[in-house]
Amino acid sequence: KYYTICTKIPPSIISLLPQWSLFLIIFLQHLSTITSTHPTTHRPPTNQTDNHRSIRRESRERTPSIPQPSNSTMRLNSAAVVAVLAASSAIDAYVHQLPRDFLTRRTARSSQLPSGPLSFGVEKKDRWQNMKDLSTALSMAFPLKEGEVSNMFEGPRPLVKERDACGVGFIANTSSGEEFGTHKVLKEGLAALDCMEHRGACGGDGVSGDGAGIMTQIPWKLFSEYRSESCPQPGVGMVFLPQNEERRNAVKKVIEEVCEKNELKFLGWREVPVDADSLGPMAKAAVPSMWQMFVKAPERLNDDEETRDGFERTLYLVRRRIAVELHDAGLGWEDNNDDEVYFASFSSQTIVYKGMVQGCVLPQFYKDLQNPDYTTKFVIYHRRFSTNTNPRWPLAQPMRVVGHNGEINTLIGNVNWVKAREKSKTLPAEKLNDLVDAENTDNIVMLCNTQDVPNVLEPLVDLNRSDSANLDAVFELMTKSRHRAPCALMSLVPTAYENEPSLRDNPEIVDFYKFHGGLLEAWDGPALLVFSDGKSIGASLDRNGLRPARYSITKDGTVYMMSETGVIPDLDEADIVQKGRLGPGQMINVDLKSGEFKDNIKIKSEIASRHPYGEWLAKGRKDVDKLAFSEERLYDDATATFAQGTFGWGLEDIGMQIQDMAGSGKETTYSMGDDAPIAVLSERPHTPYNYLKQRFAQVTNPPIDPLREGVVMSVAMTLGKKESIYQVSEKGARLIHLKSPVLNDAEMERIASFAEPENGAFKQSTISTRYALADGPEGIKKAIDAICDKAVEDVRNGVEVVILSDKAAGQSEFEESTYIPPLVAVGAVHHRLIEEGLRMDTGIVMETGSAWSTHHFACLIGYGANAVHPYLALETVKQWHGSSRTQSMMKAGKLKETTLDEAQQNYRVAVENGLLKILSKMGISLLSSYQGAQIFEAIGLGEDVINTSLKGTTSRVGGVSLADIASETVMMRPESASEKAKLTNYGYYKPVPKLGEYHANSSDLAKLLHDAIGLDKTVSAATNRDEVENDGVKPKSVANYEIFKKSLESAPLANIRDLLDFESDRESIPIEEVEPVSEIMKRFCTGAMSLGALSREAHETLAIAVNRVGGKSNSGEGGEDVIRGKDITDVDEKGRSPTFPHLAGLKNGDSANSYIHQVASGRFGVTPEFLVTAKQVEIKMAQGAKPGEGGQLPGPKVSDYIATLRASKPGVTLISPPPHHDIYSIEDLAQLIHDLHAVNEKAGVSVKLVSSIGIGTVACGVAKANADVIQISGGDGGTGASPLSSIKHAGCPWELGLSEAHSALMNNGLRDRVTLRVDGGIRTGRDIAIAAMMGAEEYGFGTIAMIAEGCVMARVCHLNTCPVGVTSQKEELRKKFPGTPEHVVNFFLFVAEEVRELMAHLGYS
């Protein structure tokens, strides 16, 4: 088989040839390859047929009546791959390879190119010139529109360009001083800001701060010349203007004109006195011209003096109007980034001074802050840590209302819902003409769309702004309506009120949260928020409380709130009368008029008592609790199996997922990572879910722990029309509340009962997503338009619950129709309703047979569904439970005995817990916040799919179209329904011979590598190792390594890098000029595989081998035995050591001490000895196979020895928490890096990240935090144990992450500070060469290194039953371990030599 692959000689002839001749043929082929002409010389195309069988082709033959897409259809736009990598890394050493056509997904290598026309319209005769052009020109994933330079959508700016964290606090004293406060408050605030320096960072020049600022009461004594009896407190604007005088004057003119048009009498400009010499070089190069403007309140607002609400609304709306006029005049900052125009504040009550400076520089730059006449009753201070090194003055904080320390994880969804909410407002746009009348401005804020009128007002929210700026904008709008600032924050960032003991005596607070939770999705994520609207000042923590916040109150009434104690240097403990700290979801508030301090309960009770929320809820809210499951079957077995096949189910989905979920109430645990092709390159049909990768939190925001913090998490959802959040009324309580988003038949009937007039009159409609099979692939577009039009029509007619259903009545309907995949359907309807301004008027239930995995539910809810009725999954549970095999397993004790109702309940529990796990990876607590948040990245979906159903989703490469998805859906259909019919085993998880999915790591591959490196798996301590020469290590074989390498080269496409080939910019050189193997191997590392996941034999063998070649072995999580810290010096002539009697093939001078010692969140095995014996300490922020989660070691693998190392109990499963308990944000990581450097001064510190969109800006933050090494792991990395959905659906290819990180570090001037390391599925020298071109300097081997020491890819690591003792802790299995350090060294030698050959071929030494 393998000689056929390598030589392309038919098997019939292969069998007649002696083995030496086959070796010779392979050698000559290899020789001709490395001595060929320049690698850019392309060979002509051939029509050689691929040997691999295709389910695609068989499916096409079974359904000849279905129109198929033409052979020119391309699945993955590899021009887009080149574009991404070239844009990220400036690589000119690649040329794309043409992808296979859609039906067979066949792509040949460069010597075997397809002969059909290309989809981008170039005929066969022009193809070679086209390929040459593609190698030098940047081609986009989707066709460029006129004027576009690029249309690759990476994601919103806060995700991919810049993230931040900070130190924040406030000081308030309303009793000291005169009417306008004291200068002492300001001085103390500036001193506290200076003490926050460890919470901030500097730009690329090391001097310019990432941002520092203060918000205070307006210093009226300082501005006395602009005040008068008729205008004692004018509106004051703090404005960043262009440095260019001509442009600045033009901006001023526009501002003055807008103010005059809106009856704001202009009182004058004041140039703010500054000292530009105090700035760092980068800040000085970008500093705006600082000015203040003063305006008098309109005459029509004379009766507004006491509250000043009308004046504040006018200033607010005029500021947004000015932005529009400046843009129209070509004077907005977005038109010229060097001359920013930005209002830091525009109010008659508060003012903001901020800039790209360090905390101590702020009062040096702004001379006003040194003036004794600057008096105030309060100050909010903020010091920023940004992942970006290029200063932008407007991004400094505080914002206009909020000082924010944290990150909003649900930002995309929050912004989408704000847009939907604004669009649903009904006040005519002409009302926007009058921005002065108090009643009219009140109506504008509450009832008029202020987002989609860019010709009148600056849009409320924008994903080009930071998360803090968007939160501030919504918060500010709510404070301009009838919400007080504490009320607005309680709504936006709610506490976990359910089952909260401290609220037991305050039901009004619980009712407040229940009411507003139905109206407004939480802005979820770790946050400490300090806020002021000029009337009060306060602070609040998010529901998890992952940010530090302490406060002290002194005898003179001063309230100090700070991130940590000690920031007020002269604060005397004797003067403190009260101390406290904010707990999760808690708030404090100070009334700036009365001076009253209000604790959490007092302020919230005061706010909650303003309306009878409890009464409203009792009248209007309808609850759907969890009801009993039906035991009645929907289909007979034949129809059920046909339906399962139609919806993409495979045998594995029932045998693994349904069995585990229904049998034990838990998601399937699996091992070894994801070595199957990404969906777009797979030769098997995939549902659209598989093209989406879950995003996750790392460094800049923490994941949370669904096990330890379940009390603050919830999967509750609502259905119905959501009323305005700006105008609270009884109607807002009229909603259907769902205890679970996973609905059964009884709960669907309960929801249907609410349509009765006497039971709520919630009008409902069911829209079928099925369409005629005869319509062909193009029919899907028509079907999508039809369901969207119907949904719009129904909602306009008052429908409050839309049910999208792909249910078929029976076998005949299944045979005559197909369906819109539910992800495509729900996304299309969701976005269409947003566009029409109707999304807030209804809830969407997805009734589908194509949802069974936790990832499926997460996708459906993440793209807009309020709930899911998985009717076929529940039907499958019934079918599984009633099968003779299941019943036999229960009787035999292999499965816990359950009733049918219990099995269905188990399934729902497993889905709910899986959803919580997925939420927690991103640091999100509420499923209602996750809904519509679209926290995914698409890999391999085309432009029409993204624009129709997944708007706003990151998509860096092109791929399948809607028609392709329709064809792929049909290809899953079984041939017919019969009692004997069985589902296809696609082999997505476990390899299946012949028809199963391709897996890069297999037992066959292991056998090939073992033959090359001289490993005989039958030789071990359990057999005859002591009796054979050299411990059974055979001579390594170059010919066999060539076969191993050829098998990978000729395998089906699996990764993005498989679409790339080399194109050098220089001639080849003699291999003697290339650096030696010994130097290349110093760049090799092993993956972080823990002692516990691996046996002691496997773990120590890897460490010794890598140490021999001068590379870097990695301990993984869990510590190491102190005995490994010393070199081995007691080895006898047989290679045995009494210190390590379980190992073979040792040499005196060997070291079993891992070069890299990993520190993970569980701190298992982390001792002083462990830290000081490391040459490098690695902080595990994420793991490729399960990013956003902690480590997992099944109980059976926790032996006495492992338990001793980890200070735990034998037999108890160890799951370390996600990395958040000590790393809340980027500045906390910086502190941990500092601490580890202090513990071991000689050791560098590395930080392990996982590839995902936005990793570039995260890497910049890590570099600024003084890490020495950044590791980029691919999402396909191996694991000893992990939830199956995490292995398959989280994390992206390292090709994308590495090139993004390298590019971002280069652009920010940080690349020389760190070493970049990469791992995840690296197997050959070709992989290393590609990684090197993308910026990596060190290369990690994980699974393939295990194979090199004897792993046979049995994929039972999590079960503790490894047949060769590589991943087992059982003594009898460990004795079967066949590996020695020499085997691993042999593998590294082969890879390093392959790298040398490639370098010589490409002309690099």
Coordinates of C-alpha atoms in Angstrom, one line a residue, residues 520-934:
L520 CA -31.7 43.6 28.7
E521 CA -28.9 41.0 28.1
A522 CA -26.0 41.5 30.6
W523 CA -22.7 43.1 29.4
D524 CA -20.9 40.1 30.7
G525 CA -17.2 39.8 31.6
P526 CA -14.8 40.5 34.4
A527 CA -15.2 44.1 35.4
L528 CA -14.6 46.7 38.1
L529 CA -16.7 49.7 37.1
V530 CA -16.3 53.1 38.7
F531 CA -18.9 55.6 37.5
S532 CA -20.3 59.1 37.9
D533 CA -23.0 61.1 36.2
G534 CA -22.2 64.2 38.3
K535 CA -25.0 63.5 40.8
S536 CA -23.5 60.4 42.5
I537 CA -20.3 58.4 42.3
G538 CA -20.0 54.7 42.8
A539 CA -18.3 51.4 42.0
S540 CA -19.5 47.9 41.2
L541 CA -18.1 44.5 40.5
D542 CA -19.4 42.0 37.9
R543 CA -21.3 38.9 39.1
N544 CA -18.1 36.9 39.4
G545 CA -16.1 39.4 41.4
L546 CA -12.9 38.6 39.7
R547 CA -11.4 42.1 40.2
P548 CA -10.1 43.5 43.5
A549 CA -12.0 46.4 44.9
R550 CA -11.7 47.8 48.5
Y551 CA -12.9 50.9 50.2
S552 CA -12.3 52.9 53.4
I553 CA -14.2 55.7 55.0
T554 CA -12.5 58.3 57.2
K555 CA -13.6 60.5 60.0
D556 CA -14.0 63.5 57.8
G557 CA -16.4 61.6 55.5
T558 CA -14.0 60.9 52.7
V559 CA -14.7 57.6 50.8
Y560 CA -11.7 55.9 49.2
M561 CA -12.3 53.1 46.7
M562 CA -9.3 51.5 45.1
S563 CA -8.2 48.3 43.3
E564 CA -6.0 47.5 46.3
T565 CA -5.0 48.9 49.6
G566 CA -2.0 51.2 50.1
V567 CA -2.6 53.5 47.1
I568 CA -3.2 56.5 49.4
P569 CA 0.3 57.0 50.9
D570 CA -0.7 59.4 53.8
L571 CA -3.9 57.7 54.9
D572 CA -3.7 57.2 58.6
E573 CA -5.3 54.0 59.9
A574 CA -6.4 55.9 63.0
D575 CA -8.7 58.1 60.9
I576 CA -10.5 55.2 59.2
V577 CA -13.9 54.5 60.7
Q578 CA -15.1 51.8 58.2
K579 CA -13.5 49.4 55.8
G580 CA -14.9 46.9 53.3
R581 CA -14.5 45.3 50.0
L582 CA -16.9 44.7 47.1
G583 CA -18.0 41.1 46.7
P584 CA -19.3 39.6 43.5
G585 CA -22.0 41.8 41.9
Q586 CA -21.9 44.3 44.8
M587 CA -22.1 48.1 44.5
I588 CA -21.3 51.2 46.7
N589 CA -22.6 54.7 46.0
V590 CA -22.0 58.2 47.3
D591 CA -24.6 60.9 46.8
L592 CA -22.6 64.0 45.8
K593 CA -25.3 66.4 46.9
S594 CA -26.1 65.0 50.4
G595 CA -22.8 63.1 50.9
E596 CA -24.6 60.0 52.0
F597 CA -22.7 56.7 51.6
K598 CA -24.9 53.8 50.5
D599 CA -23.8 50.2 50.7
N600 CA -24.8 47.4 48.4
I601 CA -28.2 46.7 49.9
K602 CA -29.2 50.3 50.6
I603 CA -28.5 51.7 47.1
K604 CA -30.1 48.6 45.3
S605 CA -33.1 48.6 47.6
E606 CA -33.6 52.3 46.9
I607 CA -33.4 51.8 43.2
A608 CA -35.6 48.7 43.2
S609 CA -38.3 50.3 45.3
R610 CA -39.1 52.9 42.6
H611 CA -41.5 50.6 40.8
P612 CA -43.6 47.6 41.8
Y613 CA -41.6 45.1 39.8
G614 CA -42.9 42.1 41.9
E615 CA -46.5 43.0 41.1
W616 CA -45.8 43.4 37.4
L617 CA -44.0 40.1 37.2
A618 CA -46.8 38.3 39.0
K619 CA -49.3 39.6 36.4
G620 CA -47.4 39.4 33.2
R621 CA -44.6 36.7 33.4
K622 CA -45.3 33.2 32.3
D623 CA -42.9 30.5 33.6
V624 CA -42.0 27.2 31.8
D625 CA -40.4 24.9 34.3
K626 CA -38.8 21.6 33.5
L627 CA -41.5 19.1 32.7
A628 CA -41.5 15.3 32.4
F629 CA -40.3 13.8 29.1
S630 CA -42.6 11.9 26.8
E631 CA -41.9 8.2 26.3
E632 CA -44.0 8.0 23.1
R633 CA -41.9 7.5 19.9
L634 CA -42.1 10.0 17.1
Y635 CA -40.9 7.6 14.4
D636 CA -40.4 3.9 14.0
D637 CA -36.8 2.7 14.0
A638 CA -36.4 2.7 10.2
T639 CA -37.7 6.2 9.8
A640 CA -35.7 7.4 12.8
T641 CA -32.5 6.0 11.3
F642 CA -33.3 7.6 8.0
A643 CA -33.9 10.9 9.7
Q644 CA -30.7 10.7 11.6
G645 CA -28.7 10.1 8.4
T646 CA -30.5 12.9 6.7
F647 CA -29.5 15.3 9.5
G648 CA -25.9 14.3 9.5
W649 CA -25.8 11.8 12.4
G650 CA -23.1 9.1 12.3
L651 CA -22.7 5.9 14.3
E652 CA -20.2 7.6 16.5
D653 CA -22.7 10.2 17.6
I654 CA -24.9 7.6 19.1
G655 CA -22.3 5.2 20.3
M656 CA -20.1 7.9 21.9
Q657 CA -22.1 11.1 22.5
I658 CA -25.7 9.9 23.1
Q659 CA -24.5 6.9 25.2
D660 CA -22.4 9.1 27.5
M661 CA -24.9 12.0 27.7
A662 CA -28.0 9.9 28.2
G663 CA -26.2 7.2 30.2
S664 CA -24.3 9.3 32.7
G665 CA -25.4 12.9 32.1
K666 CA -21.9 13.9 31.0
E667 CA -20.3 15.0 27.8
T668 CA -18.0 12.5 26.2
T669 CA -14.4 12.6 27.3
Y670 CA -11.8 11.7 24.7
S671 CA -8.0 12.0 24.1
M672 CA -5.2 12.6 21.5
G673 CA -6.5 15.8 20.0
D674 CA -8.0 16.5 16.6
D675 CA -5.9 15.1 13.8
A676 CA -8.8 15.0 11.2
P677 CA -9.0 17.5 8.4
I678 CA -10.7 20.8 9.0
A679 CA -14.3 20.6 7.7
V680 CA -13.7 22.5 4.5
L681 CA -10.9 20.2 3.4
S682 CA -12.5 17.0 4.6
E683 CA -13.6 14.3 2.1
R684 CA -16.7 13.6 4.2
P685 CA -19.8 15.6 4.5
H686 CA -20.0 18.0 7.4
T687 CA -22.8 20.0 9.0
P688 CA -22.2 23.8 9.0
Y689 CA -21.5 23.7 12.8
N690 CA -18.2 22.1 12.0
Y691 CA -17.0 25.1 10.1
L692 CA -17.2 27.2 13.3
K693 CA -14.6 27.3 16.0
Q694 CA -15.5 28.5 19.5
R695 CA -13.5 31.5 20.8
F696 CA -12.2 31.5 24.3
A697 CA -10.6 33.8 26.9
Q698 CA -6.9 34.0 27.4
V699 CA -4.7 36.6 29.2
T700 CA -6.6 39.8 28.7
N701 CA -9.7 38.3 30.3
P702 CA -10.1 35.1 32.3
P703 CA -12.3 32.1 31.6
I704 CA -14.3 31.1 34.6
D705 CA -15.0 27.8 36.2
P706 CA -18.4 26.2 35.7
L707 CA -17.7 23.6 38.5
R708 CA -16.7 26.0 41.2
E709 CA -18.7 29.0 40.2
G710 CA -21.9 27.5 39.0
V711 CA -23.8 29.7 41.5
V712 CA -23.3 32.7 39.3
M713 CA -24.1 31.0 36.1
S714 CA -27.5 30.5 34.5
V715 CA -29.0 28.9 31.3
A716 CA -32.4 30.6 31.8
M717 CA -33.8 32.3 28.7
T718 CA -36.9 34.3 27.7
L719 CA -39.4 34.4 24.8
G720 CA -41.7 37.2 23.7
K721 CA -41.6 40.9 23.0
K722 CA -39.0 42.9 24.9
E723 CA -40.1 46.4 25.7
S724 CA -37.9 49.5 25.9
I725 CA -35.1 49.6 28.5
Y726 CA -35.2 53.4 28.5
Q727 CA -38.8 53.7 29.5
V728 CA -39.7 51.3 32.3
S729 CA -43.4 50.1 32.4
E730 CA -45.5 47.2 33.4
K731 CA -45.5 45.9 29.8
G732 CA -41.8 44.9 30.3
A733 CA -42.8 42.1 32.6
R734 CA -44.9 40.3 29.9
L735 CA -42.5 37.6 28.8
I736 CA -42.2 33.8 28.8
H737 CA -39.4 32.6 31.1
L738 CA -37.7 29.3 30.3
K739 CA -35.9 27.4 33.0
S740 CA -33.8 25.6 30.3
P741 CA -33.1 26.4 26.6
V742 CA -33.4 22.7 25.8
L743 CA -37.1 22.0 25.4
N744 CA -39.0 18.8 25.3
D745 CA -42.5 18.0 23.8
A746 CA -44.3 18.9 27.0
E747 CA -42.6 22.3 27.3
M748 CA -43.3 23.1 23.7
E749 CA -47.0 22.3 24.4
R750 CA -46.8 24.5 27.5
I751 CA -45.5 27.4 25.4
A752 CA -48.2 26.8 22.8
S753 CA -50.8 27.1 25.6
F754 CA -49.7 30.7 26.2
A755 CA -51.3 31.7 22.9
E756 CA -54.7 31.4 24.4
P757 CA -56.3 34.8 25.2
E758 CA -56.9 33.8 28.8
N759 CA -53.3 32.6 29.3
G760 CA -51.3 35.5 28.1
A761 CA -52.2 35.8 24.4
F762 CA -48.6 35.2 23.2
K763 CA -49.3 34.9 19.5
Q764 CA -47.2 32.2 17.8
S765 CA -46.3 30.8 14.4
T766 CA -44.4 27.8 13.1
I767 CA -42.4 28.2 9.9
S768 CA -41.1 25.1 8.2
T769 CA -37.4 25.2 7.0
R770 CA -37.9 22.3 4.6
Y771 CA -38.0 22.7 0.9
A772 CA -38.4 20.5 -2.1
L773 CA -35.5 18.2 -3.0
A774 CA -36.2 18.9 -6.7
D775 CA -35.3 22.5 -6.3
G776 CA -31.6 21.5 -6.2
P777 CA -28.7 23.3 -4.4
E778 CA -29.7 26.7 -5.7
G779 CA -33.1 26.3 -4.1
I780 CA -31.7 27.0 -0.6
K781 CA -31.4 30.7 -1.3
K782 CA -35.1 30.9 -2.3
A783 CA -36.1 28.9 0.7
I784 CA -34.1 31.2 3.1
D785 CA -35.7 34.2 1.6
A786 CA -39.1 32.6 2.0
I787 CA -38.7 31.8 5.7
C788 CA -37.2 35.3 6.4
D789 CA -40.1 37.0 4.6
K790 CA -42.6 34.9 6.5
A791 CA -40.9 35.6 9.8
V792 CA -41.0 39.4 9.1
E793 CA -44.7 39.2 8.0
D794 CA -45.7 37.2 11.1
V795 CA -43.8 39.5 13.6
R796 CA -45.3 42.6 12.0
N797 CA -48.7 40.9 12.6
G798 CA -48.0 40.5 16.3
V799 CA -46.3 37.1 16.5
E800 CA -44.2 36.9 19.7
V801 CA -42.9 33.4 19.4
V802 CA -41.5 32.2 16.0
I803 CA -40.8 28.4 15.8
L804 CA -38.5 27.4 12.9
S805 CA -39.0 23.7 12.3
D806 CA -37.3 21.1 10.1
K807 CA -39.6 18.4 11.4
A808 CA -41.0 16.0 8.7
A809 CA -44.4 14.3 9.3
G810 CA -43.1 10.9 8.1
Q811 CA -40.9 9.0 5.7
S812 CA -42.6 10.3 2.5
E813 CA -41.8 13.9 3.5
F814 CA -38.2 13.0 4.3
E815 CA -37.8 11.5 0.9
E816 CA -39.4 14.4 -1.1
S817 CA -37.8 17.3 0.7
T818 CA -34.5 18.5 2.2
Y819 CA -34.0 21.3 4.8
I820 CA -32.1 24.5 5.5
P821 CA -29.5 23.6 8.0
P822 CA -30.7 25.1 11.3
L823 CA -27.6 27.2 11.9
V824 CA -28.2 28.9 8.5
A825 CA -31.9 29.2 9.1
V826 CA -31.8 30.7 12.6
G827 CA -29.0 33.1 11.7
A828 CA -30.7 34.3 8.6
V829 CA -34.0 35.0 10.4
H830 CA -32.3 36.6 13.3
H831 CA -30.3 39.1 11.2
R832 CA -33.2 39.8 8.9
L833 CA -35.4 40.7 11.9
I834 CA -32.7 43.0 13.2
E835 CA -32.5 44.7 9.8
E836 CA -36.3 45.2 9.9
G837 CA -36.3 46.6 13.5
L838 CA -38.4 43.6 14.6
R839 CA -36.0 41.4 16.5
M840 CA -37.0 42.7 19.9
D841 CA -40.6 41.9 19.2
T842 CA -40.3 38.2 19.2
G843 CA -38.4 35.1 20.4
I844 CA -37.1 32.3 18.2
V845 CA -37.3 28.6 19.0
M846 CA -35.4 26.3 16.7
E847 CA -37.1 22.9 16.4
T848 CA -34.5 20.7 14.7
G849 CA -33.3 17.2 14.2
S850 CA -29.8 18.5 13.5
A851 CA -28.7 19.3 17.0
W852 CA -27.3 16.8 19.4
S853 CA -23.8 18.0 20.5
T854 CA -23.2 20.8 23.0
H855 CA -21.4 22.6 20.2
H856 CA -24.6 22.5 18.1
F857 CA -26.7 24.1 20.8
A858 CA -24.0 26.8 21.4
C859 CA -24.0 27.7 17.7
L860 CA -27.7 27.9 17.5
I861 CA -28.1 30.1 20.6
G862 CA -24.9 32.1 19.7
Y863 CA -26.5 33.1 16.4
G864 CA -29.9 34.1 17.7
A865 CA -32.1 31.2 18.9
N866 CA -33.8 31.8 22.3
A867 CA -34.3 28.0 22.7
V868 CA -33.9 24.7 20.9
H869 CA -36.3 21.7 20.7
P870 CA -34.0 18.8 19.7
Y871 CA -36.8 16.4 18.8
L872 CA -34.6 14.0 17.0
A873 CA -31.9 13.9 19.7
L874 CA -34.7 13.0 22.2
E875 CA -36.1 10.4 19.8
T876 CA -32.6 9.0 19.5
V877 CA -32.2 8.7 23.3
K878 CA -35.5 6.7 23.3
Q879 CA -34.2 4.5 20.4
W880 CA -30.9 4.0 22.2
H881 CA -32.5 3.3 25.6
G882 CA -34.8 0.7 24.1
S883 CA -32.2 -1.1 22.1
S884 CA -31.2 -4.7 23.2
R885 CA -27.6 -3.7 23.4
T886 CA -28.2 -0.9 25.8
Q887 CA -30.4 -3.0 28.0
S888 CA -27.8 -5.7 28.1
M889 CA -25.1 -3.3 29.1
M890 CA -27.3 -2.0 31.9
K891 CA -28.0 -5.5 33.2
A892 CA -24.2 -6.3 33.0
G893 CA -23.4 -3.2 35.0
K894 CA -21.5 -1.6 32.2
L895 CA -24.0 1.2 32.2
K896 CA -25.9 2.6 35.1
E897 CA -29.6 1.5 35.0
T898 CA -31.9 4.3 34.2
T899 CA -35.5 4.8 33.2
L900 CA -36.4 6.3 29.9
D901 CA -37.3 9.6 31.6
E902 CA -34.0 9.6 33.5
A903 CA -32.1 9.0 30.3
Q904 CA -33.7 12.0 28.6
Q905 CA -33.2 14.1 31.7
N906 CA -29.5 13.0 31.7
Y907 CA -29.2 14.1 28.1
R908 CA -30.6 17.6 28.9
V909 CA -28.3 17.9 32.0
A910 CA -25.3 17.0 29.8
V911 CA -26.3 19.6 27.2
E912 CA -26.9 22.3 29.8
N913 CA -23.6 21.6 31.6
G914 CA -21.8 21.5 28.2
L915 CA -23.3 25.0 27.4
L916 CA -22.0 26.3 30.7
K917 CA -18.6 24.9 29.9
I918 CA -18.6 26.6 26.6
L919 CA -19.8 29.9 28.1
S920 CA -17.1 29.7 30.8
K921 CA -14.3 29.3 28.3
M922 CA -15.1 32.9 27.3
G923 CA -15.6 34.1 30.8
I924 CA -19.4 34.4 30.3
S925 CA -21.9 33.6 33.1
L926 CA -25.3 34.0 31.5
L927 CA -26.6 32.1 28.4
S928 CA -28.9 35.1 27.8
S929 CA -25.7 37.2 27.3
Y930 CA -24.2 34.5 25.0
Q931 CA -27.3 34.5 22.8
G932 CA -26.6 36.4 19.6
A933 CA -23.0 37.1 20.7
Q934 CA -21.5 35.2 17.8

